[in-house]
């Protein structure tokens, strides 16, 4: 198991990386977030590899930390960084890293880089060790002469005292003591050589009693005998280093032949003198065609003048190269060169070539993903910010025209058909845009259903108008989504660069303001930014963004306007939404309700107000007023939403409120919309009462009224204004009341503003009254006070609440 040290100043990133690496079987011995901590942990834990963040912010520099670690011990260090510009790479290379991982990273690629680094480091270390042993192996031999006395059974060594370090003392050495040091498998060689006195040489292994280490000796036996032919003579030579070297050469040869990385050997003329099978396979040439071929002939250079210009010394560095195969294809490799110097000055350069084509492809994929929107293939916001920060890098003049596109009512499509349908539309719309714009233009998905277009060059207003018309034409063609054909429009805001622009963010604000102007002008249009748009558009933006936050934080209030029976007692109340901003004060419903209607906010707004109605009913019940019904207004847009009944049923169920206590007030427009009609029928089945609000102003007719089951008709205030003095108004109103009664509907007259009007309608017991004469809308606390009779004597004065 390889041990790793992570040096990263972002704790969440470091912990996430630790967990992922441990899941791959690595041992993470520690996490450091500064230079000093990295050095301390490295000294203590001695890891196999270090993952080093280049920028440690206030904790110092990862490059300095790497240099300090390398000063202690040569170890593989991989930089993990979000920054990979030339200056950083040049500075980082001074610490001799073994690789880079660019954030955000892919776990599979991280593992590949780590394993490649560990393997390559081991191979490089083996080559370095082999070089050292090679120098030792070619030093002058040091022979030791020996004589064997069979009568005394001892060995006498002459000519050197170096054997003392093996045997512990000088000659003579008892033969039994000597033979006890010889390896069991080699004892027979010694006994036959010495006792029989045959001329030959053998390699034997001796274990020193001092160090308990094993040494190799080459034992030479002569046919010359001393002392009348009874004393054999010979020599011993310590060949431990040579024997080790030979064995390692066999390993090196095996590595050279079987290693997955390519190995090249070059002479000073950069001609290839050796190449292993792995490199031949990578490059596609047989070995016979590679030998004597110039290295630069198989490497791709950006410029022709770079060929053969790279100094010999530079080839020793660790670097990336692009090689040209025999078939003309390219592959990317990490190359590490090592200069080998020989005594005859025939220096050679050994190069290890690691194929990193997959890593480069992964890097490009990561870069693509970092700057591209996955759904549409357009550039994303990150890329837009890059272009905004340095437009000169993307456009010759450094100036551009900005288009901000917002798809009209797109959220309704997602809510009605589902996000899969919405995704199909977004991808198709992006594809249509790509066929309108030039390659030098930049197309960006800003988020959701918003797109930003950066148009290169100084375009005229006429040119830009043609482009905007092309966009509107492109989107006008219905989108085919599975079994549904969906029509769509968009609003476009346009801002052109001029001398009043301070930076690109100003341009974006202007395009945004112009887009809101197009949307407020009826949608399906485009607008150029004008100075007078600023304040109006900013207020509209404030309303939309503020309303969104107010809904999310449940800051909107439920106010109630009482409805009275003919005896002057409260029978029910209409629930109304009020928005009181801390800084601005009361914001008129006439300002924010249209904003909600024109956007998706009307849906969460309706859900929030239903929750508040349920809460108010609970308060009323706790106070003993269990028979008071509360009303809630619903727009035709809300009623068209397919999930509205299920959502409303879910809310009242969670609040444990009976739907019989709630009246949903709808407009006549809803009765002309098929999806809305189905939802109205379902809401009535659930138990809600249905009131037709503003009756008489819309599209209603006797035929429509006969088709639907309603509970309440609320006669609009325009029919009440002339009563009781205007005879025509009285007749119209009388017929409307009789019609409602004949259909079995409860009647509420709206807009009662005088005692005469109230007295006139009080003559009819079935008519209920609502209007400022009785009470304006009020908070729940005041409504409870009114119910409790605390101010019943003068409700029109006490409850004339000023909303502004």
CSV table of C-alpha atoms in Angstrom, one decimal, residues 392-545:
chain,number,residue,atom,x,y,z
A,392,UNK,CA,-9.1,41.7,-25.8
A,393,UNK,CA,-8.2,38.0,-25.6
A,394,UNK,CA,-11.4,37.1,-27.4
A,395,UNK,CA,-12.2,40.0,-29.7
A,396,UNK,CA,-9.7,41.9,-31.9
A,397,UNK,CA,-11.1,45.3,-30.9
A,398,UNK,CA,-11.8,44.3,-27.3
A,399,UNK,CA,-15.4,45.5,-27.7
A,400,UNK,CA,-18.6,43.6,-28.5
A,401,UNK,CA,-22.4,43.9,-28.5
A,402,UNK,CA,-24.3,42.1,-25.8
A,403,UNK,CA,-27.6,40.3,-26.2
A,404,UNK,CA,-29.4,39.0,-23.2
A,405,UNK,CA,-32.2,36.5,-24.1
A,406,UNK,CA,-34.9,35.2,-21.7
A,407,UNK,CA,-37.4,32.6,-22.7
A,408,UNK,CA,-40.9,33.9,-21.9
A,409,UNK,CA,-42.9,31.9,-19.3
A,410,UNK,CA,-40.5,29.0,-19.6
A,411,UNK,CA,-41.0,27.8,-16.0
A,412,UNK,CA,-44.6,27.1,-16.8
A,413,UNK,CA,-43.5,24.6,-19.5
A,414,UNK,CA,-41.3,22.8,-16.9
A,415,UNK,CA,-44.1,22.8,-14.4
A,416,UNK,CA,-46.7,21.7,-16.9
A,417,UNK,CA,-44.8,19.0,-18.9
A,418,UNK,CA,-41.7,18.3,-16.7
A,419,UNK,CA,-38.1,19.2,-16.9
A,420,UNK,CA,-37.3,16.6,-19.6
A,421,UNK,CA,-39.5,18.5,-22.0
A,422,UNK,CA,-37.8,21.8,-20.9
A,423,UNK,CA,-34.4,20.3,-21.5
A,424,UNK,CA,-35.4,19.3,-25.1
A,425,UNK,CA,-36.5,22.8,-25.8
A,426,UNK,CA,-33.3,24.4,-24.4
A,427,UNK,CA,-31.1,22.1,-26.4
A,428,UNK,CA,-33.1,22.6,-29.6
A,429,UNK,CA,-33.1,26.4,-29.1
A,430,UNK,CA,-29.3,26.4,-28.6
A,431,UNK,CA,-28.9,24.4,-31.8
A,432,UNK,CA,-31.1,26.9,-33.7
A,433,UNK,CA,-29.0,29.8,-32.4
A,434,UNK,CA,-25.7,28.2,-33.5
A,435,UNK,CA,-27.0,28.4,-37.1
A,436,UNK,CA,-27.5,32.1,-36.8
A,437,UNK,CA,-24.2,33.3,-35.4
A,438,UNK,CA,-20.6,33.4,-36.6
A,439,UNK,CA,-17.7,31.4,-35.2
A,440,UNK,CA,-16.2,34.6,-33.8
A,441,UNK,CA,-19.3,35.3,-31.7
A,442,UNK,CA,-19.6,33.8,-28.2
A,443,UNK,CA,-22.8,32.0,-27.2
A,444,UNK,CA,-23.4,31.4,-23.5
A,445,UNK,CA,-26.1,29.7,-21.5
A,446,UNK,CA,-26.3,32.1,-18.6
A,447,UNK,CA,-28.4,29.8,-16.5
A,448,UNK,CA,-31.9,28.2,-16.6
A,449,UNK,CA,-33.7,29.7,-19.6
A,450,UNK,CA,-31.3,32.7,-20.0
A,451,UNK,CA,-28.8,33.1,-22.8
A,452,UNK,CA,-26.1,35.7,-23.4
A,453,UNK,CA,-24.6,36.4,-26.8
A,454,UNK,CA,-21.4,38.4,-27.3
A,455,UNK,CA,-21.3,39.6,-30.9
A,456,UNK,CA,-17.9,40.4,-32.3
A,457,UNK,CA,-17.1,43.7,-34.1
A,458,UNK,CA,-18.7,47.1,-34.4
A,459,UNK,CA,-22.2,46.3,-35.7
A,460,UNK,CA,-24.8,48.8,-36.7
A,461,UNK,CA,-28.2,49.0,-35.0
A,462,UNK,CA,-29.7,47.8,-38.3
A,463,UNK,CA,-27.4,44.7,-38.3
A,464,UNK,CA,-28.2,43.9,-34.7
A,465,UNK,CA,-32.0,44.3,-35.3
A,466,UNK,CA,-31.7,41.8,-38.1
A,467,UNK,CA,-30.0,39.3,-35.8
A,468,UNK,CA,-32.7,39.9,-33.1
A,469,UNK,CA,-35.4,39.3,-35.7
A,470,UNK,CA,-33.6,36.1,-36.8
A,471,UNK,CA,-33.7,34.9,-33.2
A,472,UNK,CA,-37.4,35.6,-32.8
A,473,UNK,CA,-38.0,33.9,-36.1
A,474,UNK,CA,-35.9,30.9,-35.0
A,475,UNK,CA,-37.9,30.5,-31.8
A,476,UNK,CA,-41.3,31.0,-33.5
A,477,UNK,CA,-41.2,27.6,-35.0
A,478,UNK,CA,-43.0,25.2,-32.6
A,479,UNK,CA,-40.8,22.8,-30.6
A,480,UNK,CA,-41.5,19.1,-31.0
A,481,UNK,CA,-41.2,17.4,-27.6
A,482,UNK,CA,-42.1,13.8,-27.7
A,483,UNK,CA,-45.9,13.8,-28.4
A,484,UNK,CA,-46.4,17.6,-27.8
A,485,UNK,CA,-45.9,20.6,-29.9
A,486,UNK,CA,-44.9,23.6,-27.8
A,487,UNK,CA,-44.8,27.3,-29.0
A,488,UNK,CA,-42.5,29.7,-27.3
A,489,UNK,CA,-41.3,33.3,-27.5
A,490,UNK,CA,-38.4,35.2,-26.0
A,491,UNK,CA,-37.5,38.7,-24.8
A,492,UNK,CA,-34.2,40.2,-25.9
A,493,UNK,CA,-32.2,43.0,-24.3
A,494,UNK,CA,-29.4,44.6,-26.3
A,495,UNK,CA,-26.5,46.8,-25.1
A,496,UNK,CA,-23.8,48.2,-27.4
A,497,UNK,CA,-20.4,49.3,-26.4
A,498,UNK,CA,-19.9,53.1,-26.3
A,499,UNK,CA,-17.8,55.7,-24.5
A,500,UNK,CA,-20.1,55.7,-21.4
A,501,UNK,CA,-19.3,52.1,-20.7
A,502,UNK,CA,-16.8,51.7,-17.8
A,503,UNK,CA,-16.5,47.9,-17.9
A,504,UNK,CA,-18.2,44.8,-19.2
A,505,UNK,CA,-20.3,44.5,-16.0
A,506,UNK,CA,-22.0,47.8,-17.0
A,507,UNK,CA,-22.8,46.3,-20.4
A,508,UNK,CA,-24.4,43.3,-18.8
A,509,UNK,CA,-26.5,45.5,-16.6
A,510,UNK,CA,-27.7,47.5,-19.5
A,511,UNK,CA,-28.6,44.4,-21.5
A,512,UNK,CA,-30.5,43.0,-18.5
A,513,UNK,CA,-32.4,46.2,-18.1
A,514,UNK,CA,-33.3,46.3,-21.8
A,515,UNK,CA,-34.5,42.7,-21.6
A,516,UNK,CA,-36.9,43.6,-18.8
A,517,UNK,CA,-38.1,46.5,-20.9
A,518,UNK,CA,-38.9,44.0,-23.7
A,519,UNK,CA,-40.6,41.7,-21.3
A,520,UNK,CA,-42.7,44.5,-19.7
A,521,UNK,CA,-43.6,45.7,-23.2
A,522,UNK,CA,-45.5,42.5,-23.9
A,523,UNK,CA,-42.7,40.0,-24.5
A,524,UNK,CA,-41.8,38.4,-27.8
A,525,UNK,CA,-39.7,41.4,-28.7
A,526,UNK,CA,-36.3,43.1,-28.4
A,527,UNK,CA,-35.2,46.4,-27.0
A,528,UNK,CA,-32.0,48.4,-27.2
A,529,UNK,CA,-30.9,49.9,-24.0
A,530,UNK,CA,-31.9,53.5,-23.4
A,531,UNK,CA,-30.9,55.8,-20.6
A,532,UNK,CA,-34.5,56.3,-19.4
A,533,UNK,CA,-35.0,52.6,-19.0
A,534,UNK,CA,-32.7,52.5,-15.9
A,535,UNK,CA,-34.9,53.6,-13.1
A,536,UNK,CA,-38.1,51.8,-14.3
A,537,UNK,CA,-36.3,48.5,-15.1
A,538,UNK,CA,-34.4,48.7,-11.8
A,539,UNK,CA,-37.6,49.1,-9.9
A,540,UNK,CA,-39.1,46.1,-11.8
A,541,UNK,CA,-36.0,44.1,-11.0
A,542,UNK,CA,-36.3,45.1,-7.4
A,543,UNK,CA,-39.9,44.0,-7.3
A,544,UNK,CA,-39.2,40.6,-8.9
A,545,UNK,CA,-36.1,39.8,-6.8
